[in-house]
Short mmCIF file of C-alpha atoms in Angstrom, two decimals:
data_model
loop_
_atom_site.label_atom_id
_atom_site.label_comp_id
_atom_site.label_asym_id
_atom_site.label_seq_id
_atom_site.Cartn_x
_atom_site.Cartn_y
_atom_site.Cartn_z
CA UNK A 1 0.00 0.00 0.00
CA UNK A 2 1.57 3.53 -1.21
CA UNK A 3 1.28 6.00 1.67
CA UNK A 4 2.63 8.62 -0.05
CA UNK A 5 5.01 9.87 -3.15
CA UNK A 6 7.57 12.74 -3.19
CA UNK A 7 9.05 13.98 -6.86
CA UNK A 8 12.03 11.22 -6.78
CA UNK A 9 10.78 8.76 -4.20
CA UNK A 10 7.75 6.53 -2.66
CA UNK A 11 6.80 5.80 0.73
CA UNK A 12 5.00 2.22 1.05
CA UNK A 13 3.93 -0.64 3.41
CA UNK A 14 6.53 -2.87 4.01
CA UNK A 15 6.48 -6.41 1.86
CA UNK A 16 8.46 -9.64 2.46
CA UNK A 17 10.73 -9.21 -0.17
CA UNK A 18 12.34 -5.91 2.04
CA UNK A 19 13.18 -7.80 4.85
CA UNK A 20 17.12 -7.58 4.40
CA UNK A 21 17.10 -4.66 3.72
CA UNK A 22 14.88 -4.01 6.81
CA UNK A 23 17.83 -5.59 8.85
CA UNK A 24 20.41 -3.51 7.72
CA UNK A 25 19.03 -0.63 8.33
CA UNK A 26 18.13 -1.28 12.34
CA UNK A 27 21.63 -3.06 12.51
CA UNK A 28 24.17 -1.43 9.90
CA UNK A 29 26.98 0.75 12.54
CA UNK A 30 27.41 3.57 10.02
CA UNK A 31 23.35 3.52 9.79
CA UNK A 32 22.48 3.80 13.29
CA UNK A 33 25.65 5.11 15.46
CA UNK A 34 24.60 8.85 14.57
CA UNK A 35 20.88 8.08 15.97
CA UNK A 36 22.04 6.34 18.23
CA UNK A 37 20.37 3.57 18.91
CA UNK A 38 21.36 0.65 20.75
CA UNK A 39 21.72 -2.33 19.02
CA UNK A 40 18.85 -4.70 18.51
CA UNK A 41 19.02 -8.73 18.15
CA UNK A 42 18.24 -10.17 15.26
CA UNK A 43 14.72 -11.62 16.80
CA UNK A 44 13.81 -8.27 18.18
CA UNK A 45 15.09 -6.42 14.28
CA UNK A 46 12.61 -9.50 13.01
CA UNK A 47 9.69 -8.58 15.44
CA UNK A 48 9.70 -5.21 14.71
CA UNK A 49 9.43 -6.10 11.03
CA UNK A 50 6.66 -8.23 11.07
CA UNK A 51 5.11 -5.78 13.17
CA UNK A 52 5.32 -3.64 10.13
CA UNK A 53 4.67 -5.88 7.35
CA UNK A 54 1.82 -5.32 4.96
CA UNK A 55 0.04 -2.01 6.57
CA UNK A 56 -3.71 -1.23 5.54
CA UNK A 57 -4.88 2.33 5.67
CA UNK A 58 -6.43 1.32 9.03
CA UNK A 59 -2.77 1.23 10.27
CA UNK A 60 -1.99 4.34 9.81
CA UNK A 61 -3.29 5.80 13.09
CA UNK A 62 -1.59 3.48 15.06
CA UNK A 63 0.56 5.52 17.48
CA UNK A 64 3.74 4.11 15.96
CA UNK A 65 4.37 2.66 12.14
CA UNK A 66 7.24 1.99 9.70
CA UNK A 67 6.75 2.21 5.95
CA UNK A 68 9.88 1.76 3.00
CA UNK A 69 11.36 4.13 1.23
CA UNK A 70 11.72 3.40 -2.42
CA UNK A 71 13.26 5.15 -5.42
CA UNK A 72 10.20 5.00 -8.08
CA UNK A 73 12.48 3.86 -10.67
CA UNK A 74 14.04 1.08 -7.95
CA UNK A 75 12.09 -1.56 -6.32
CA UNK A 76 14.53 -2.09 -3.75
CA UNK A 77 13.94 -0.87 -0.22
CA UNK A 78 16.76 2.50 0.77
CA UNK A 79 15.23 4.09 3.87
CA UNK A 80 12.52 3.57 6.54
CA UNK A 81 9.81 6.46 7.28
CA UNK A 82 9.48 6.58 11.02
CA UNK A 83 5.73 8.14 11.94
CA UNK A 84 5.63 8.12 16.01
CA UNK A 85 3.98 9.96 18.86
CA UNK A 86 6.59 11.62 21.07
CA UNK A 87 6.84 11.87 25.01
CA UNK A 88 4.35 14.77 25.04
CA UNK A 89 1.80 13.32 22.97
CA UNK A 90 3.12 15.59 19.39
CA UNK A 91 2.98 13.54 16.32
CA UNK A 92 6.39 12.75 15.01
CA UNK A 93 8.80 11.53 12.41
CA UNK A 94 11.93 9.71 11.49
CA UNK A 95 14.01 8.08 8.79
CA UNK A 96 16.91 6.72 7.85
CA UNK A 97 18.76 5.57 4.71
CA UNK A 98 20.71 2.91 3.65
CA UNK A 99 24.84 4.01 3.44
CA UNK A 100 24.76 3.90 -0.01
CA UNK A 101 21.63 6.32 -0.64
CA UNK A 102 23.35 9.15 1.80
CA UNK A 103 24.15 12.80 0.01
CA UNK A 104 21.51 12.68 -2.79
CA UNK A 105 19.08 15.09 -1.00
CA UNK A 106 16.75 12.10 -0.07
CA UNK A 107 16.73 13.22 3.62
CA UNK A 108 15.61 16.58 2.86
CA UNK A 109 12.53 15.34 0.12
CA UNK A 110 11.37 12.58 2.71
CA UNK A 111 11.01 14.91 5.33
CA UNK A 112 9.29 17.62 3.47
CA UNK A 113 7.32 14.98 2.23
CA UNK A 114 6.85 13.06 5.01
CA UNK A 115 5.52 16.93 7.05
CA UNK A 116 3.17 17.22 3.88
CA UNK A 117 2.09 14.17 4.71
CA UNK A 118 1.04 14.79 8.15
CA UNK A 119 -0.44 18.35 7.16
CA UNK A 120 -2.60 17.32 4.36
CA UNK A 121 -3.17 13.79 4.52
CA UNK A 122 -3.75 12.86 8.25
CA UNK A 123 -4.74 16.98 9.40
CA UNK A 124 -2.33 17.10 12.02
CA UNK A 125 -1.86 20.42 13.54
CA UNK A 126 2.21 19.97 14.61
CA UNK A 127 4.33 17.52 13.62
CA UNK A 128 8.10 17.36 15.37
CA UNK A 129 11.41 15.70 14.78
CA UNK A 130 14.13 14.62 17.23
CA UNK A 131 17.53 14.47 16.67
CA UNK A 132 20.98 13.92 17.93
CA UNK A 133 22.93 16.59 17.85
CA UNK A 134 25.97 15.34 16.98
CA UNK A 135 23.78 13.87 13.70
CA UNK A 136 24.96 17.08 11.43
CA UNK A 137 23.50 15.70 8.13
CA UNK A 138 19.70 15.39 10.18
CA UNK A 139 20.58 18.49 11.81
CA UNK A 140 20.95 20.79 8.88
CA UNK A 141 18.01 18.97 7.03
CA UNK A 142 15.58 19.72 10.01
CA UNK A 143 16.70 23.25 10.27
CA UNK A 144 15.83 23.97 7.06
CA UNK A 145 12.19 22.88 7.91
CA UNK A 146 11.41 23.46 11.21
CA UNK A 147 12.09 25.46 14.21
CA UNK A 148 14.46 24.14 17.53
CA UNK A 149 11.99 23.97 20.53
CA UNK A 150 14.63 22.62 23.18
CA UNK A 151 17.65 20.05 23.37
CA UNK A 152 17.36 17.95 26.62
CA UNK A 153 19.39 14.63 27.26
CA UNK A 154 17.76 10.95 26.35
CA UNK A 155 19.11 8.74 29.06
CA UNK A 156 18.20 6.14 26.44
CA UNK A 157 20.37 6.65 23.91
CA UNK A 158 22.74 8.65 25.72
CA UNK A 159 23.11 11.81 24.10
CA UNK A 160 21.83 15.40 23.64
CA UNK A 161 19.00 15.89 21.75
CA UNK A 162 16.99 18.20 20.02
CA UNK A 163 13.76 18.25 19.35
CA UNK A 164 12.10 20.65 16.33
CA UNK A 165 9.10 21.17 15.49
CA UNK A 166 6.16 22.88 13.35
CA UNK A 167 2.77 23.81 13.12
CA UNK A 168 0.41 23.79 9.97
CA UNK A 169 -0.29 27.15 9.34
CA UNK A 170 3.14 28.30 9.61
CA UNK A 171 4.31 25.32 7.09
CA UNK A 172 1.53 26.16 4.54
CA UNK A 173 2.18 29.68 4.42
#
């Protein structure tokens, strides 16, 4: 199921076939040091994608979903979408790319897209972004987008964070 489409790219349930791709991107170091995120097992990486596989619209206001990222000229899987509800209840994103699809502006498109998405397709009213701030590639891509609201330290991952966010009628102006 296609969730949504950007100029270059296309954001879709998860199938089978994506599944090792799936794994390398919750277990590839260069992937998911700059998160951070700790590392998952195998069975829990596996879990989490069959908790994933084959969304229906109906999904899609679950609290917390992943969906592919796909070239439209590719059918291989290069990136996850990330749609989550944060610790104070905003509506959130993330992604993250495979190595080989980093510095081809796919960051920047997916996240416009993915705020677009959120805006005019499920008529949220904010939508916010965490990041590391060490993560300079996320960093520069979300300031470009959204505003800084405050940076406070996730005991879980262990670093300093910033969170960003936006409201509709401030993105559709």
């Amino acid at each position: 199921m296609k969730v949504f489409e950007t100029k270059r790219l296309v954001v879709r349930s998860l199938e089978s076939k994506d599944k090792n791709n799936f794994i390398e991107l919750l277990s590839d170091p260069k992937i998911i040091d700059p998160i951070p995120q700790s590392r998952f097992s195998e069975t829990q990486i596996l879990d989490k994608f069959h908790e994933n596989l084959n969304l229906e619209r109906s999904d899609l206001h679950r609290e917390k979903y992943t969906c592919g990222i796909f070239e439209k000229a590719n059918p291989e899987m290069i990136g996850l979408c990330l749609f989550l509800t944060n610790d104070e209840t905003d509506i959130e994103f993330g992604y993250r790319f495979r190595f080989n699809s980093w510095g081809k502006g796919y960051g920047t498109e997916i996240a416009r897209g993915m705020i677009d998405h959120y805006f005019n397709t499920i008529n949220a009213e904010k939508v916010a972004a965490d990041v590391n701030t060490h993560n300079i590639g996320s960093v520069k891509i979300l300031e470009k987008l959204m505003a800084p609201v405050r940076e406070f330290f996730n005991e879980e991952r262990r670093c300093m964070v910033r969170r960003y966010s936006i409201e509709k009628n401030n993105w559709l102006q």
